[in-house]
PDB file of C-alpha atoms in Angstrom:
ATOM      1  CA  MET Z 305     123.979  85.803  75.948  1.00 50.00           C
ATOM      2  CA  ASN Z 306     121.614  84.521  78.438  1.00 54.00           C
ATOM      3  CA  ARG Z 307     117.677  86.426  79.291  1.00 54.00           C
ATOM      4  CA  HIS Z 308     118.784  87.660  82.923  1.00 54.00           C
ATOM      5  CA  GLU Z 309     121.853  89.780  80.669  1.00 54.00           C
ATOM      6  CA  LYS Z 310     120.091  93.605  80.040  1.00 56.00           C
ATOM      7  CA  GLY Z 311     120.221  93.437  76.592  1.00 57.00           C
ATOM      8  CA  TRP Z 312     117.834  89.940  76.584  1.00 54.00           C
ATOM      9  CA  ASP Z 313     116.394  89.953  72.701  1.00 57.00           C
ATOM     10  CA  PRO Z 314     114.249  87.024  72.491  1.00 54.00           C
ATOM     11  CA  TRP Z 315     113.589  87.415  68.749  1.00 55.00           C
ATOM     12  CA  GLN Z 316     117.188  86.632  68.883  1.00 59.00           C
ATOM     13  CA  TYR Z 317     116.120  83.053  68.578  1.00 56.00           C
ATOM     14  CA  SER Z 318     115.063  81.428  65.484  1.00 59.00           C
ATOM     15  CA  GLY Z 319     112.851  78.751  64.753  1.00 61.00           C
ATOM     16  CA  THR Z 320     112.072  76.710  67.194  1.00 63.00           C
ATOM     17  CA  GLN Z 321     113.343  78.374  70.339  1.00 61.00           C
ATOM     18  CA  GLN Z 322     112.194  81.528  69.649  1.00 59.00           C
ATOM     19  CA  THR Z 323     108.824  80.002  69.354  1.00 65.00           C
ATOM     20  CA  LYS Z 324     109.553  78.623  72.942  1.00 65.00           C
ATOM     21  CA  TRP Z 325     110.387  82.296  74.209  1.00 60.00           C
ATOM     22  CA  VAL Z 326     107.467  83.826  72.586  1.00 64.00           C
ATOM     23  CA  CYS Z 327     104.758  81.642  74.619  1.00 59.00           C
ATOM     24  CA  VAL Z 328     106.649  82.184  77.852  1.00 64.00           C
ATOM     25  CA  ILE Z 329     106.071  85.825  77.636  1.00 69.00           C
ATOM     26  CA  LYS Z 330     102.493  85.261  76.271  1.00 70.00           C
ATOM     27  CA  TYR Z 331     102.147  83.385  78.960  1.00 67.00           C
ATOM     28  CA  ALA Z 332     103.180  85.421  81.477  1.00 68.00           C
ATOM     29  CA  GLN Z 333     101.174  88.863  80.326  1.00 69.00           C
ATOM     30  CA  GLU Z 334      98.306  86.988  80.435  1.00 67.00           C
ATOM     31  CA  THR Z 335      98.609  85.354  83.688  1.00 63.00           C
ATOM     32  CA  VAL Z 336      99.252  88.864  85.063  1.00 62.00           C
ATOM     33  CA  ARG Z 337      96.454  90.429  82.820  1.00 63.00           C
ATOM     34  CA  MET Z 338      94.763  87.528  84.790  1.00 58.00           C
ATOM     35  CA  ILE Z 339      95.616  88.317  88.219  1.00 59.00           C
ATOM     36  CA  ARG Z 340      94.799  92.145  87.856  1.00 61.00           C
ATOM     37  CA  LEU Z 341      91.097  90.941  86.862  1.00 55.00           C
ATOM     38  CA  THR Z 342      90.605  88.376  89.684  1.00 55.00           C
ATOM     39  CA  GLY Z 343      92.270  91.236  91.803  1.00 52.00           C
ATOM     40  CA  ILE Z 344      94.457  87.635  93.383  1.00 51.00           C
ATOM     41  CA  ILE Z 345      97.788  88.600  95.514  1.00 51.00           C
ATOM     42  CA  LEU Z 346      99.671  86.077  95.467  1.00 50.00           C
ATOM     43  CA  PHE Z 347     101.706  87.548  98.353  1.00 49.00           C
ATOM     44  CA  THR Z 348     100.375  89.832 100.551  1.00 48.00           C
ATOM     45  CA  ASP Z 349     101.299  91.286 104.277  1.00 50.00           C
ATOM     46  CA  SER Z 350      97.600  91.423 105.669  1.00 50.00           C
ATOM     47  CA  LYS Z 351      98.440  94.029 107.885  1.00 52.00           C
ATOM     48  CA  LYS Z 352      99.295  95.998 105.101  1.00 50.00           C
ATOM     49  CA  SER Z 353      95.689  95.331 102.869  1.00 49.00           C
ATOM     50  CA  ASP Z 354      94.091  95.768 106.169  1.00 53.00           C
ATOM     51  CA  GLU Z 355      95.174  99.509 106.521  1.00 51.00           C
ATOM     52  CA  VAL Z 356      94.492  99.819 102.417  1.00 47.00           C
ATOM     53  CA  LYS Z 357      90.697  98.581 103.267  1.00 48.00           C
ATOM     54  CA  SER Z 358      90.015 100.945 105.698  1.00 49.00           C
ATOM     55  CA  LYS Z 359      92.052 104.197 104.239  1.00 47.00           C
ATOM     56  CA  LYS Z 360      89.102 103.529 101.091  1.00 46.00           C
ATOM     57  CA  ARG Z 361      86.782 102.954 104.101  1.00 45.00           C
ATOM     58  CA  LYS Z 362      87.139 106.426 105.442  1.00 50.00           C
ATOM     59  CA  GLY Z 363      87.495 108.207 102.622  1.00 42.00           C
ATOM     60  CA  ALA Z 364      83.975 106.759 101.255  1.00 39.00           C
ATOM     61  CA  LYS Z 365      82.993 108.180 104.254  1.00 53.00           C
ATOM     62  CA  ASN Z 366      84.235 111.566 103.820  1.00 71.00           C
ATOM     63  CA  SER Z 367      81.578 114.099 102.521  1.00 71.00           C
ATOM     64  CA  GLU Z 368      84.571 116.505 101.155  1.00 73.00           C
ATOM     65  CA  THR Z 369      85.705 113.593  99.531  1.00 79.00           C
ATOM     66  CA  ALA Z 370      82.496 111.977  97.780  1.00 76.00           C
ATOM     67  CA  ALA Z 371      81.833 115.533  96.695  1.00 70.00           C
ATOM     68  CA  LYS Z 372      84.796 115.467  94.793  1.00 78.00           C
ATOM     69  CA  VAL Z 373      83.805 111.920  93.101  1.00 82.00           C
ATOM     70  CA  ALA Z 374      80.239 113.962  92.659  1.00 78.00           C
ATOM     71  CA  LEU Z 375      81.361 116.913  90.974  1.00 85.00           C
ATOM     72  CA  MET Z 376      83.516 115.609  88.388  1.00 87.00           C
ATOM     73  CA  LYS Z 377      80.246 113.745  86.975  1.00 86.00           C
ATOM     74  CA  LEU Z 378      77.654 116.958  88.028  1.00 89.00           C
ATOM     75  CA  LYS Z 379      80.137 118.853  85.498  1.00 90.00           C
ATOM     76  CA  MET Z 380      78.740 116.476  82.139  1.00 90.00           C
ATOM     77  CA  HIS Z 381      75.415 117.223  82.943  1.00 92.00           C
ATOM     78  CA  ALA Z 382      74.367 120.027  85.443  1.00 94.00           C
ATOM     79  CA  CYS Z 383      71.585 122.503  83.475  1.00 94.00           C
ATOM     80  CA  GLY Z 384      72.715 126.173  84.737  1.00 95.00           C
ATOM     81  CA  ASP Z 385      73.399 129.832  82.894  1.00 95.00           C
ATOM     82  CA  LYS Z 386      76.433 128.651  80.750  1.00 94.00           C
ATOM     83  CA  SER Z 387      77.490 131.737  80.430  1.00 96.00           C
ATOM     84  CA  LEU Z 388      79.012 131.957  84.117  1.00 95.00           C
ATOM     85  CA  PRO Z 389      82.494 131.701  83.502  1.00 95.00           C
ATOM     86  CA  GLN Z 390      84.063 128.449  84.759  1.00 93.00           C
ATOM     87  CA  THR Z 391      85.421 129.518  87.712  1.00 94.00           C
ATOM     88  CA  GLU Z 392      82.274 131.015  89.253  1.00 95.00           C
ATOM     89  CA  ARG Z 393      80.742 128.239  88.580  1.00 94.00           C
ATOM     90  CA  ILE Z 394      79.564 125.913  91.754  1.00 94.00           C
ATOM     91  CA  TYR Z 395      77.836 122.818  91.240  1.00 94.00           C
ATOM     92  CA  PHE Z 396      75.250 120.631  93.141  1.00 94.00           C
ATOM     93  CA  GLN Z 397      72.420 117.902  93.277  1.00 94.00           C
ATOM     94  CA  VAL Z 398      69.847 119.541  93.663  1.00 96.00           C
ATOM     95  CA  PHE Z 399      66.950 117.080  95.466  1.00 96.00           C
ATOM     96  CA  LEU Z 400      63.369 119.055  94.212  1.00 96.00           C
ATOM     97  CA  PRO Z 401      60.104 119.257  96.398  1.00 95.00           C
ATOM     98  CA  LYS Z 402      58.773 116.347  97.362  1.00 92.00           C
ATOM     99  CA  GLY Z 403      56.280 115.349  95.018  1.00 90.00           C
ATOM    100  CA  SER Z 404      57.883 116.775  92.142  1.00 91.00           C
ATOM    101  CA  LYS Z 405      58.007 114.754  88.835  1.00 91.00           C
ATOM    102  CA  GLU Z 406      61.904 114.637  89.068  1.00 93.00           C
ATOM    103  CA  LYS Z 407      63.471 113.816  92.309  1.00 95.00           C
ATOM    104  CA  SER Z 408      66.929 115.501  91.441  1.00 95.00           C
ATOM    105  CA  LYS Z 409      68.436 117.585  89.157  1.00 95.00           C
ATOM    106  CA  PRO Z 410      72.284 118.545  88.910  1.00 95.00           C
ATOM    107  CA  MET Z 411      72.242 122.282  88.698  1.00 96.00           C
ATOM    108  CA  PHE Z 412      75.236 124.880  89.160  1.00 96.00           C
ATOM    109  CA  PHE Z 413      74.974 128.240  90.155  1.00 97.00           C
ATOM    110  CA  CYS Z 414      77.672 131.751  90.334  1.00 96.00           C
ATOM    111  CA  SER Z 415      79.471 131.834  93.517  1.00 95.00           C
ATOM    112  CA  LYS Z 416      78.884 135.214  94.099  1.00 96.00           C
ATOM    113  CA  TRP Z 417      74.641 135.218  93.746  1.00 97.00           C
ATOM    114  CA  SER Z 418      72.041 134.770  96.953  1.00 96.00           C
ATOM    115  CA  ILE Z 419      70.710 132.428  98.508  1.00 96.00           C
ATOM    116  CA  GLY Z 420      67.196 133.761  97.321  1.00 94.00           C
ATOM    117  CA  LYS Z 421      68.440 134.104  93.268  1.00 96.00           C
ATOM    118  CA  VAL Z 422      70.011 130.858  93.719  1.00 96.00           C
ATOM    119  CA  VAL Z 423      66.038 129.619  95.174  1.00 96.00           C
ATOM    120  CA  ASP Z 424      64.813 131.455  92.238  1.00 95.00           C
ATOM    121  CA  PHE Z 425      66.967 130.192  89.328  1.00 97.00           C
ATOM    122  CA  ALA Z 426      66.881 127.159  90.414  1.00 96.00           C
ATOM    123  CA  ALA Z 427      62.819 127.146  90.843  1.00 95.00           C
ATOM    124  CA  SER Z 428      62.563 127.646  86.348  1.00 95.00           C
ATOM    125  CA  LEU Z 429      64.838 125.609  85.293  1.00 95.00           C
ATOM    126  CA  ALA Z 430      62.945 122.412  87.538  1.00 95.00           C
ATOM    127  CA  SER Z 431      59.767 124.397  86.236  1.00 93.00           C
ATOM    128  CA  LEU Z 432      59.027 124.634  89.773  1.00 94.00           C
ATOM    129  CA  LYS Z 433      56.383 127.316  91.048  1.00 91.00           C
ATOM    130  CA  ASN Z 434      57.826 129.504  92.415  1.00 91.00           C
ATOM    131  CA  ASP Z 435      55.157 132.705  95.162  1.00 88.00           C
ATOM    132  CA  ASN Z 436      58.250 133.216  97.261  1.00 88.00           C
ATOM    133  CA  ASN Z 437      57.699 137.187  96.504  1.00 86.00           C
ATOM    134  CA  LYS Z 438      53.672 136.352  98.577  1.00 84.00           C
ATOM    135  CA  SER Z 439      53.914 137.317 101.963  1.00 81.00           C
ATOM    136  CA  THR Z 440      51.048 134.030 103.072  1.00 71.00           C
ATOM    137  CA  SER Z 441      52.232 131.798 100.981  1.00 73.00           C
ATOM    138  CA  GLN Z 442      54.458 128.684 101.470  1.00 88.00           C
ATOM    139  CA  LYS Z 443      58.367 129.223 100.713  1.00 91.00           C
ATOM    140  CA  LEU Z 444      60.220 127.413  98.402  1.00 95.00           C
ATOM    141  CA  ARG Z 445      64.043 127.453 100.621  1.00 95.00           C
ATOM    142  CA  LEU Z 446      67.146 125.792  99.760  1.00 96.00           C
ATOM    143  CA  CYS Z 447      67.944 123.506 102.828  1.00 95.00           C
ATOM    144  CA  HIS Z 448      71.470 121.937 103.647  1.00 94.00           C
ATOM    145  CA  THR Z 449      71.281 118.222 103.606  1.00 91.00           C
ATOM    146  CA  ALA Z 450      73.198 117.520 106.768  1.00 89.00           C
ATOM    147  CA  SER Z 451      71.846 119.900 109.300  1.00 90.00           C
ATOM    148  CA  GLY Z 452      68.098 120.901 107.356  1.00 92.00           C
ATOM    149  CA  GLU Z 453      67.821 124.086 108.281  1.00 93.00           C
ATOM    150  CA  ALA Z 454      66.210 126.663 105.609  1.00 94.00           C
ATOM    151  CA  LEU Z 455      69.785 128.764 104.265  1.00 95.00           C
ATOM    152  CA  PRO Z 456      68.559 132.442 104.561  1.00 93.00           C
ATOM    153  CA  PHE Z 457      67.733 134.324 101.205  1.00 93.00           C
ATOM    154  CA  GLU Z 458      70.283 137.386 102.344  1.00 94.00           C
ATOM    155  CA  HIS Z 459      73.521 135.095 102.560  1.00 94.00           C
ATOM    156  CA  THR Z 460      75.848 134.507  99.420  1.00 95.00           C
ATOM    157  CA  LEU Z 461      76.698 130.310  98.654  1.00 94.00           C
ATOM    158  CA  GLU Z 462      80.779 131.376  99.265  1.00 93.00           C
ATOM    159  CA  THR Z 463      79.245 132.354 102.740  1.00 93.00           C
ATOM    160  CA  TRP Z 464      77.813 128.920 102.793  1.00 92.00           C
ATOM    161  CA  LEU Z 465      81.216 127.005 100.963  1.00 91.00           C
ATOM    162  CA  SER Z 466      82.935 128.677 103.883  1.00 91.00           C
ATOM    163  CA  ASP Z 467      81.442 128.013 107.167  1.00 88.00           C
ATOM    164  CA  LYS Z 468      83.279 126.028 109.827  1.00 86.00           C
ATOM    165  CA  ASP Z 469      80.215 124.355 110.676  1.00 84.00           C
ATOM    166  CA  TYR Z 470      77.770 122.925 108.386  1.00 84.00           C
ATOM    167  CA  PRO Z 471      79.735 124.287 104.356  1.00 89.00           C
ATOM    168  CA  LEU Z 472      78.101 122.963 101.423  1.00 90.00           C
ATOM    169  CA  TYR Z 473      80.442 121.468  99.135  1.00 88.00           C
ATOM    170  CA  ASN Z 474      81.286 122.179  95.037  1.00 88.00           C
ATOM    171  CA  GLY Z 475      79.829 119.462  93.687  1.00 88.00           C
ATOM    172  CA  GLY Z 476      77.291 118.644  97.269  1.00 88.00           C
ATOM    173  CA  ASN Z 477      73.755 117.964  97.528  1.00 92.00           C
ATOM    174  CA  ILE Z 478      71.662 120.499  98.687  1.00 95.00           C
ATOM    175  CA  ILE Z 479      67.735 120.023  98.383  1.00 96.00           C
ATOM    176  CA  LEU Z 480      65.056 122.698  97.803  1.00 96.00           C
ATOM    177  CA  GLU Z 481      61.432 122.349  99.779  1.00 95.00           C
ATOM    178  CA  TYR Z 482      58.493 124.300 100.062  1.00 94.00           C
ATOM    179  CA  LEU Z 483      58.652 125.622 104.091  1.00 93.00           C
ATOM    180  CA  ASP Z 484      55.537 126.845 105.980  1.00 90.00           C
ATOM    181  CA  ASN Z 485      57.080 130.604 107.373  1.00 85.00           C
ATOM    182  CA  ASP Z 486      57.768 130.002 110.316  1.00 86.00           C
ATOM    183  CA  VAL Z 487      59.401 126.821 109.489  1.00 89.00           C
ATOM    184  CA  LEU Z 488      63.271 127.330 109.139  1.00 90.00           C
ATOM    185  CA  VAL Z 489      64.477 123.163 109.555  1.00 93.00           C
ATOM    186  CA  ILE Z 490      63.492 120.201 107.086  1.00 93.00           C
ATOM    187  CA  GLU Z 491      62.924 117.522 110.187  1.00 89.00           C
ATOM    188  CA  ASP Z 492      64.012 114.488 107.842  1.00 89.00           C
ATOM    189  CA  THR Z 493      66.765 115.589 105.260  1.00 90.00           C
ATOM    190  CA  GLU Z 494      67.323 111.361 104.708  1.00 90.00           C
ATOM    191  CA  SER Z 495      63.908 111.164 102.760  1.00 91.00           C
ATOM    192  CA  TYR Z 496      64.776 113.224  99.911  1.00 91.00           C
ATOM    193  CA  PHE Z 497      67.806 110.643  99.062  1.00 86.00           C
ATOM    194  CA  SER Z 498      65.641 107.519  99.821  1.00 80.00           C
TER     195      SER Z 498
END
């Protein structure tokens, strides 16, 4: 029986022959391992590899895909109401107001909660001053990271998760910031991420 036939086994040989075959197999396994580690591709179709690279780049820029990856990481560290059923939890990386001790904090909320309740809950988790019940003070507002828009207090998270123009994503980012009563948009949302 030669080595190309089905059922070939290097252990059927004895002594020196067996040692040679074991060395050949170990060498092949080590070569494959090194190729995987170094990323060397012996034979490639450059057109296919370019397509793979472009697909990877598109996926990384897609905010929904990025949010799904971030969601897995957020679930490990997020704080929130532990009594909420897993099916109702919505996870966000909450970027805290400028000047806070922490830059951001992973949190989860109930999808059925109003934006006002989310703001109150997030403020308590992050130990932020919340004077939203006073008419003259700055309001702590939840803002969309893409548009900078302050989300209306009476809307629910579900509303924004299904929004057509600027949806929020489970596992995405949101901004919590103090805004004057007449201000409804954060102009420079990028400054929260740098």
